[in-house]
Amino acid sequence: MAAETAGFCTNCGTPLVVGNAFCTSCGSPAPVAQPVASVVAAPAPPQPAAPAAPVPAPPSSTEQVVSILGGVSIGSGFMGLKRTSYTLVMTQSRLIFAQLTSDMLKAAIEQARSETKADGGGFFKQWGAQIGASFSYAERYWQLSPDAALAETPGNFMIDRRTIEKMKLHAGMTREDTADDPDYITLKAAGTKYKLLLSGSYAHAKEALIRAGLI
């Protein structure tokens, strides 16, 4: 087996044998092999970070009150004899039923009478103001946000307009011997039916519903 060579003698050119310190031909010292420095690759420069996607600001609420209808009531209990009064606050996305409690109605009536009396109104004007108190009270919802109107009392509730299947305004039956039946609205939303009794005029209710785009 041939001996492993380690280059050639720089003096006579004889092949050098690995492990020998001198040339076997001329005796010249074999060159000392220099250690090969290991080349360490320089670390790659860091890639520039991709710009972070801008985080959109939370959308501001664009829901607005578009129409209001006071003097609405819904019957419950035996034969629907128990009635709860509401103001129907309509936005482009919801119907908000704002309950008119007895305390709220008393306060509205007292305020209406006091204001009429302060303006010099007599008994009949005060009585008229008292009758219209619930309708006047409804106007305050123009100044409230829809969420504030919904949160006003625990009895308030809302219906998403996208769930409305049918809504229709009806004229009450006219009777000769007894009081006429009130005008009313039938509403079906998310499978639930509602009958909204109206204490105001048919024309006023129609105008309010048309303004809201509901009929």
PDB file of C-alpha atoms in Angstrom:
ATOM      1  CA  MET A   1       0.000   0.000   0.000  1.00  0.00           C
ATOM      2  CA  ALA A   2       1.493   3.351  -1.048  1.00  0.00           C
ATOM      3  CA  ALA A   3       2.343   5.775   1.753  1.00  0.00           C
ATOM      4  CA  GLU A   4       0.151   8.855   1.973  1.00  0.00           C
ATOM      5  CA  THR A   5       2.005  11.883   0.680  1.00  0.00           C
ATOM      6  CA  ALA A   6       1.968  15.334   2.168  1.00  0.00           C
ATOM      7  CA  GLY A   7       3.130  17.443  -0.755  1.00  0.00           C
ATOM      8  CA  PHE A   8       6.696  17.697  -2.159  1.00  0.00           C
ATOM      9  CA  CYS A   9      10.081  18.719  -0.819  1.00  0.00           C
ATOM     10  CA  THR A  10      10.765  22.344  -1.628  1.00  0.00           C
ATOM     11  CA  ASN A  11      14.496  21.555  -2.048  1.00  0.00           C
ATOM     12  CA  CYS A  12      14.586  18.449  -4.272  1.00  0.00           C
ATOM     13  CA  GLY A  13      10.988  17.848  -5.257  1.00  0.00           C
ATOM     14  CA  THR A  14      10.772  14.399  -3.682  1.00  0.00           C
ATOM     15  CA  PRO A  15       7.280  13.463  -2.480  1.00  0.00           C
ATOM     16  CA  LEU A  16       7.033  13.860   1.274  1.00  0.00           C
ATOM     17  CA  VAL A  17       5.527  11.137   3.432  1.00  0.00           C
ATOM     18  CA  VAL A  18       2.887  12.101   5.938  1.00  0.00           C
ATOM     19  CA  GLY A  19       4.367  12.025   9.438  1.00  0.00           C
ATOM     20  CA  ASN A  20       8.024  12.558   8.391  1.00  0.00           C
ATOM     21  CA  ALA A  21       9.624  15.785   9.583  1.00  0.00           C
ATOM     22  CA  PHE A  22      12.434  15.601   6.982  1.00  0.00           C
ATOM     23  CA  CYS A  23      12.718  14.773   3.292  1.00  0.00           C
ATOM     24  CA  THR A  24      13.862  11.129   2.883  1.00  0.00           C
ATOM     25  CA  SER A  25      15.916  12.103  -0.152  1.00  0.00           C
ATOM     26  CA  CYS A  26      17.843  15.265   0.768  1.00  0.00           C
ATOM     27  CA  GLY A  27      17.137  15.572   4.475  1.00  0.00           C
ATOM     28  CA  SER A  28      15.603  19.019   4.208  1.00  0.00           C
ATOM     29  CA  PRO A  29      12.963  19.736   6.857  1.00  0.00           C
ATOM     30  CA  ALA A  30       9.432  19.252   5.643  1.00  0.00           C
ATOM     31  CA  PRO A  31       7.310  22.383   5.645  1.00  0.00           C
ATOM     32  CA  VAL A  32       4.874  22.632   8.515  1.00  0.00           C
ATOM     33  CA  ALA A  33       1.319  22.617   7.247  1.00  0.00           C
ATOM     34  CA  GLN A  34      -0.543  25.712   8.330  1.00  0.00           C
ATOM     35  CA  PRO A  35      -3.950  25.083   9.830  1.00  0.00           C
ATOM     36  CA  VAL A  36      -6.696  26.086   7.517  1.00  0.00           C
ATOM     37  CA  ALA A  37      -8.760  28.738   9.143  1.00  0.00           C
ATOM     38  CA  SER A  38     -12.386  27.836   9.104  1.00  0.00           C
ATOM     39  CA  VAL A  39     -14.434  30.385   7.330  1.00  0.00           C
ATOM     40  CA  VAL A  40     -17.473  31.407   9.314  1.00  0.00           C
ATOM     41  CA  ALA A  41     -20.165  32.888   7.176  1.00  0.00           C
ATOM     42  CA  ALA A  42     -21.238  36.284   8.340  1.00  0.00           C
ATOM     43  CA  PRO A  43     -24.808  36.309   9.582  1.00  0.00           C
ATOM     44  CA  ALA A  44     -27.266  37.500   7.020  1.00  0.00           C
ATOM     45  CA  PRO A  45     -28.502  40.989   7.710  1.00  0.00           C
ATOM     46  CA  PRO A  46     -31.971  40.995   9.243  1.00  0.00           C
ATOM     47  CA  GLN A  47     -34.783  41.431   6.790  1.00  0.00           C
ATOM     48  CA  PRO A  48     -36.672  44.675   7.243  1.00  0.00           C
ATOM     49  CA  ALA A  49     -39.874  44.060   9.113  1.00  0.00           C
ATOM     50  CA  ALA A  50     -42.995  44.326   7.023  1.00  0.00           C
ATOM     51  CA  PRO A  51     -44.976  47.416   7.953  1.00  0.00           C
ATOM     52  CA  ALA A  52     -47.789  46.573  10.322  1.00  0.00           C
ATOM     53  CA  ALA A  53     -51.201  46.787   8.795  1.00  0.00           C
ATOM     54  CA  PRO A  54     -53.016  49.849  10.104  1.00  0.00           C
ATOM     55  CA  VAL A  55     -55.583  48.999  12.735  1.00  0.00           C
ATOM     56  CA  PRO A  56     -58.872  50.623  11.754  1.00  0.00           C
ATOM     57  CA  ALA A  57     -60.469  52.780  14.389  1.00  0.00           C
ATOM     58  CA  PRO A  58     -63.703  51.386  15.780  1.00  0.00           C
ATOM     59  CA  PRO A  59     -66.553  52.584  13.583  1.00  0.00           C
ATOM     60  CA  SER A  60     -68.582  55.370  15.057  1.00  0.00           C
ATOM     61  CA  SER A  61     -72.244  54.633  15.457  1.00  0.00           C
ATOM     62  CA  THR A  62     -74.192  55.912  12.488  1.00  0.00           C
ATOM     63  CA  GLU A  63     -77.563  54.782  13.828  1.00  0.00           C
ATOM     64  CA  GLN A  64     -79.942  57.702  14.044  1.00  0.00           C
ATOM     65  CA  VAL A  65     -83.553  58.219  15.019  1.00  0.00           C
ATOM     66  CA  VAL A  66     -85.528  58.657  11.802  1.00  0.00           C
ATOM     67  CA  SER A  67     -89.087  58.754  13.156  1.00  0.00           C
ATOM     68  CA  ILE A  68     -91.050  58.696  16.416  1.00  0.00           C
ATOM     69  CA  LEU A  69     -94.587  57.583  17.186  1.00  0.00           C
ATOM     70  CA  GLY A  70     -96.046  58.248  20.621  1.00  0.00           C
ATOM     71  CA  GLY A  71     -99.223  56.880  22.133  1.00  0.00           C
ATOM     72  CA  VAL A  72     -98.526  53.217  21.318  1.00  0.00           C
ATOM     73  CA  SER A  73     -99.714  50.462  23.665  1.00  0.00           C
ATOM     74  CA  ILE A  74     -99.458  46.676  23.706  1.00  0.00           C
ATOM     75  CA  GLY A  75    -102.041  44.512  25.455  1.00  0.00           C
ATOM     76  CA  SER A  76    -101.133  41.588  27.679  1.00  0.00           C
ATOM     77  CA  GLY A  77    -102.704  39.342  30.282  1.00  0.00           C
ATOM     78  CA  PHE A  78    -106.293  38.087  30.150  1.00  0.00           C
ATOM     79  CA  MET A  79    -107.845  39.112  26.815  1.00  0.00           C
ATOM     80  CA  GLY A  80    -105.099  41.690  26.453  1.00  0.00           C
ATOM     81  CA  LEU A  81    -106.802  43.980  28.952  1.00  0.00           C
ATOM     82  CA  LYS A  82    -103.555  45.009  30.610  1.00  0.00           C
ATOM     83  CA  ARG A  83    -101.881  47.626  28.459  1.00  0.00           C
ATOM     84  CA  THR A  84     -98.344  48.929  28.541  1.00  0.00           C
ATOM     85  CA  SER A  85     -97.696  52.301  26.924  1.00  0.00           C
ATOM     86  CA  TYR A  86     -94.690  52.922  24.708  1.00  0.00           C
ATOM     87  CA  THR A  87     -93.133  55.448  22.419  1.00  0.00           C
ATOM     88  CA  LEU A  88     -92.037  53.764  19.204  1.00  0.00           C
ATOM     89  CA  VAL A  89     -88.565  55.092  18.388  1.00  0.00           C
ATOM     90  CA  MET A  90     -87.583  54.143  14.846  1.00  0.00           C
ATOM     91  CA  THR A  91     -84.040  54.080  13.475  1.00  0.00           C
ATOM     92  CA  GLN A  92     -82.722  52.790  10.168  1.00  0.00           C
ATOM     93  CA  SER A  93     -81.874  49.455  11.813  1.00  0.00           C
ATOM     94  CA  ARG A  94     -84.127  49.009  14.859  1.00  0.00           C
ATOM     95  CA  LEU A  95     -87.562  49.590  16.328  1.00  0.00           C
ATOM     96  CA  ILE A  96     -87.113  50.639  19.949  1.00  0.00           C
ATOM     97  CA  PHE A  97     -90.109  50.392  22.267  1.00  0.00           C
ATOM     98  CA  ALA A  98     -89.503  52.981  24.989  1.00  0.00           C
ATOM     99  CA  GLN A  99     -91.875  52.323  27.859  1.00  0.00           C
ATOM    100  CA  LEU A 100     -93.892  55.212  29.242  1.00  0.00           C
ATOM    101  CA  THR A 101     -94.297  54.292  32.908  1.00  0.00           C
ATOM    102  CA  SER A 102     -96.997  55.777  35.130  1.00  0.00           C
ATOM    103  CA  ASP A 103     -94.400  57.853  36.984  1.00  0.00           C
ATOM    104  CA  MET A 104     -93.003  59.182  33.715  1.00  0.00           C
ATOM    105  CA  LEU A 105     -96.525  60.010  32.494  1.00  0.00           C
ATOM    106  CA  LYS A 106     -97.415  61.777  35.760  1.00  0.00           C
ATOM    107  CA  ALA A 107     -94.258  63.863  35.518  1.00  0.00           C
ATOM    108  CA  ALA A 108     -95.009  64.727  31.886  1.00  0.00           C
ATOM    109  CA  ILE A 109     -98.604  65.703  32.718  1.00  0.00           C
ATOM    110  CA  GLU A 110     -97.539  67.831  35.667  1.00  0.00           C
ATOM    111  CA  GLN A 111     -94.915  69.589  33.576  1.00  0.00           C
ATOM    112  CA  ALA A 112     -97.402  70.232  30.747  1.00  0.00           C
ATOM    113  CA  ARG A 113     -99.997  71.666  33.147  1.00  0.00           C
ATOM    114  CA  SER A 114     -97.427  73.835  34.911  1.00  0.00           C
ATOM    115  CA  GLU A 115     -96.082  75.243  31.652  1.00  0.00           C
ATOM    116  CA  THR A 116     -99.601  75.956  30.355  1.00  0.00           C
ATOM    117  CA  LYS A 117    -100.589  77.602  33.636  1.00  0.00           C
ATOM    118  CA  ALA A 118     -97.421  79.704  33.639  1.00  0.00           C
ATOM    119  CA  ASP A 119     -98.353  80.913  30.158  1.00  0.00           C
ATOM    120  CA  GLY A 120    -101.741  82.044  31.464  1.00  0.00           C
ATOM    121  CA  GLY A 121    -103.739  79.078  30.236  1.00  0.00           C
ATOM    122  CA  GLY A 122    -107.022  78.304  31.961  1.00  0.00           C
ATOM    123  CA  PHE A 123    -108.580  74.979  32.910  1.00  0.00           C
ATOM    124  CA  PHE A 124    -109.402  73.815  29.404  1.00  0.00           C
ATOM    125  CA  LYS A 125    -105.951  74.631  28.059  1.00  0.00           C
ATOM    126  CA  GLN A 126    -104.385  72.791  30.975  1.00  0.00           C
ATOM    127  CA  TRP A 127    -106.687  69.841  30.325  1.00  0.00           C
ATOM    128  CA  GLY A 128    -105.713  69.841  26.653  1.00  0.00           C
ATOM    129  CA  ALA A 129    -102.036  69.965  27.556  1.00  0.00           C
ATOM    130  CA  GLN A 130    -102.590  67.036  29.906  1.00  0.00           C
ATOM    131  CA  ILE A 131    -104.140  64.948  27.114  1.00  0.00           C
ATOM    132  CA  GLY A 132    -101.235  65.658  24.792  1.00  0.00           C
ATOM    133  CA  ALA A 133     -98.565  65.085  27.440  1.00  0.00           C
ATOM    134  CA  SER A 134     -97.671  61.582  26.271  1.00  0.00           C
ATOM    135  CA  PHE A 135     -97.203  62.791  22.704  1.00  0.00           C
ATOM    136  CA  SER A 136     -95.146  65.777  23.831  1.00  0.00           C
ATOM    137  CA  TYR A 137     -93.035  63.477  25.989  1.00  0.00           C
ATOM    138  CA  ALA A 138     -92.266  61.348  22.928  1.00  0.00           C
ATOM    139  CA  GLU A 139     -90.523  64.271  21.246  1.00  0.00           C
ATOM    140  CA  ARG A 140     -87.664  64.081  23.747  1.00  0.00           C
ATOM    141  CA  TYR A 141     -86.397  60.946  22.006  1.00  0.00           C
ATOM    142  CA  TRP A 142     -85.189  63.080  19.121  1.00  0.00           C
ATOM    143  CA  GLN A 143     -82.510  64.307  21.528  1.00  0.00           C
ATOM    144  CA  LEU A 144     -81.472  60.866  22.848  1.00  0.00           C
ATOM    145  CA  SER A 145     -79.226  58.338  21.171  1.00  0.00           C
ATOM    146  CA  PRO A 146     -80.940  55.042  20.251  1.00  0.00           C
ATOM    147  CA  ASP A 147     -78.888  53.163  22.861  1.00  0.00           C
ATOM    148  CA  ALA A 148     -79.833  55.687  25.550  1.00  0.00           C
ATOM    149  CA  ALA A 149     -83.509  55.342  24.629  1.00  0.00           C
ATOM    150  CA  LEU A 150     -83.300  51.551  24.848  1.00  0.00           C
ATOM    151  CA  ALA A 151     -81.558  51.645  28.234  1.00  0.00           C
ATOM    152  CA  GLU A 152     -83.940  54.189  29.775  1.00  0.00           C
ATOM    153  CA  THR A 153     -86.125  51.649  31.616  1.00  0.00           C
ATOM    154  CA  PRO A 154     -85.899  47.867  32.186  1.00  0.00           C
ATOM    155  CA  GLY A 155     -89.185  47.434  30.300  1.00  0.00           C
ATOM    156  CA  ASN A 156     -87.794  48.755  27.028  1.00  0.00           C
ATOM    157  CA  PHE A 157     -87.062  46.373  24.179  1.00  0.00           C
ATOM    158  CA  MET A 158     -86.093  46.496  20.541  1.00  0.00           C
ATOM    159  CA  ILE A 159     -86.765  44.657  17.275  1.00  0.00           C
ATOM    160  CA  ASP A 160     -84.133  44.357  14.567  1.00  0.00           C
ATOM    161  CA  ARG A 161     -85.672  45.660  11.349  1.00  0.00           C
ATOM    162  CA  ARG A 162     -84.035  42.833   9.397  1.00  0.00           C
ATOM    163  CA  THR A 163     -86.297  40.377  11.244  1.00  0.00           C
ATOM    164  CA  ILE A 164     -89.529  42.156  10.295  1.00  0.00           C
ATOM    165  CA  GLU A 165     -91.667  39.912   8.105  1.00  0.00           C
ATOM    166  CA  LYS A 166     -94.781  42.065   7.904  1.00  0.00           C
ATOM    167  CA  MET A 167     -96.001  45.433   9.183  1.00  0.00           C
ATOM    168  CA  LYS A 168     -99.357  47.021   8.398  1.00  0.00           C
ATOM    169  CA  LEU A 169    -101.404  49.966   9.648  1.00  0.00           C
ATOM    170  CA  HIS A 170    -105.138  49.342  10.182  1.00  0.00           C
ATOM    171  CA  ALA A 171    -108.039  51.713  10.762  1.00  0.00           C
ATOM    172  CA  GLY A 172    -110.182  50.832  13.764  1.00  0.00           C
ATOM    173  CA  MET A 173    -113.802  49.849  13.285  1.00  0.00           C
ATOM    174  CA  THR A 174    -116.339  52.656  13.581  1.00  0.00           C
ATOM    175  CA  ARG A 175    -119.304  51.844  15.819  1.00  0.00           C
ATOM    176  CA  GLU A 176    -122.613  53.642  16.297  1.00  0.00           C
ATOM    177  CA  ASP A 177    -123.572  52.639  19.815  1.00  0.00           C
ATOM    178  CA  THR A 178    -120.153  52.369  21.464  1.00  0.00           C
ATOM    179  CA  ALA A 179    -116.734  53.937  21.202  1.00  0.00           C
ATOM    180  CA  ASP A 180    -114.858  53.311  17.995  1.00  0.00           C
ATOM    181  CA  ASP A 181    -112.135  50.706  18.036  1.00  0.00           C
ATOM    182  CA  PRO A 182    -108.661  52.256  18.065  1.00  0.00           C
ATOM    183  CA  ASP A 183    -106.460  52.240  15.010  1.00  0.00           C
ATOM    184  CA  TYR A 184    -103.688  49.679  15.275  1.00  0.00           C
ATOM    185  CA  ILE A 185    -100.544  48.271  13.716  1.00  0.00           C
ATOM    186  CA  THR A 186     -99.936  44.581  13.142  1.00  0.00           C
ATOM    187  CA  LEU A 187     -96.302  43.550  13.218  1.00  0.00           C
ATOM    188  CA  LYS A 188     -94.646  40.181  12.700  1.00  0.00           C
ATOM    189  CA  ALA A 189     -90.928  39.889  13.404  1.00  0.00           C
ATOM    190  CA  ALA A 190     -88.769  36.804  13.968  1.00  0.00           C
ATOM    191  CA  GLY A 191     -91.908  34.682  14.113  1.00  0.00           C
ATOM    192  CA  THR A 192     -93.555  36.780  16.875  1.00  0.00           C
ATOM    193  CA  LYS A 193     -96.763  38.729  16.262  1.00  0.00           C
ATOM    194  CA  TYR A 194     -97.515  42.095  17.869  1.00  0.00           C
ATOM    195  CA  LYS A 195    -100.628  44.267  17.885  1.00  0.00           C
ATOM    196  CA  LEU A 196     -99.840  47.907  18.583  1.00  0.00           C
ATOM    197  CA  LEU A 197    -102.851  49.973  19.623  1.00  0.00           C
ATOM    198  CA  LEU A 198    -102.744  53.658  18.748  1.00  0.00           C
ATOM    199  CA  SER A 199    -104.202  56.521  20.763  1.00  0.00           C
ATOM    200  CA  GLY A 200    -103.310  59.166  18.186  1.00  0.00           C
ATOM    201  CA  SER A 201    -104.666  59.788  14.726  1.00  0.00           C
ATOM    202  CA  TYR A 202    -104.398  57.350  11.841  1.00  0.00           C
ATOM    203  CA  ALA A 203    -102.864  60.058   9.652  1.00  0.00           C
ATOM    204  CA  HIS A 204    -100.145  60.827  12.194  1.00  0.00           C
ATOM    205  CA  ALA A 205     -99.239  57.149  12.542  1.00  0.00           C
ATOM    206  CA  LYS A 206     -99.142  56.706   8.772  1.00  0.00           C
ATOM    207  CA  GLU A 207     -96.858  59.703   8.363  1.00  0.00           C
ATOM    208  CA  ALA A 208     -94.470  58.413  11.050  1.00  0.00           C
ATOM    209  CA  LEU A 209     -94.266  54.926   9.533  1.00  0.00           C
ATOM    210  CA  ILE A 210     -93.756  56.250   6.011  1.00  0.00           C
ATOM    211  CA  ARG A 211     -90.987  58.550   7.262  1.00  0.00           C
ATOM    212  CA  ALA A 212     -89.239  55.488   8.680  1.00  0.00           C
ATOM    213  CA  GLY A 213     -89.731  53.520   5.457  1.00  0.00           C
ATOM    214  CA  LEU A 214     -91.777  50.842   7.214  1.00  0.00           C
ATOM    215  CA  ILE A 215     -94.906  50.985   5.057  1.00  0.00           C
TER     216      ILE A 215
END
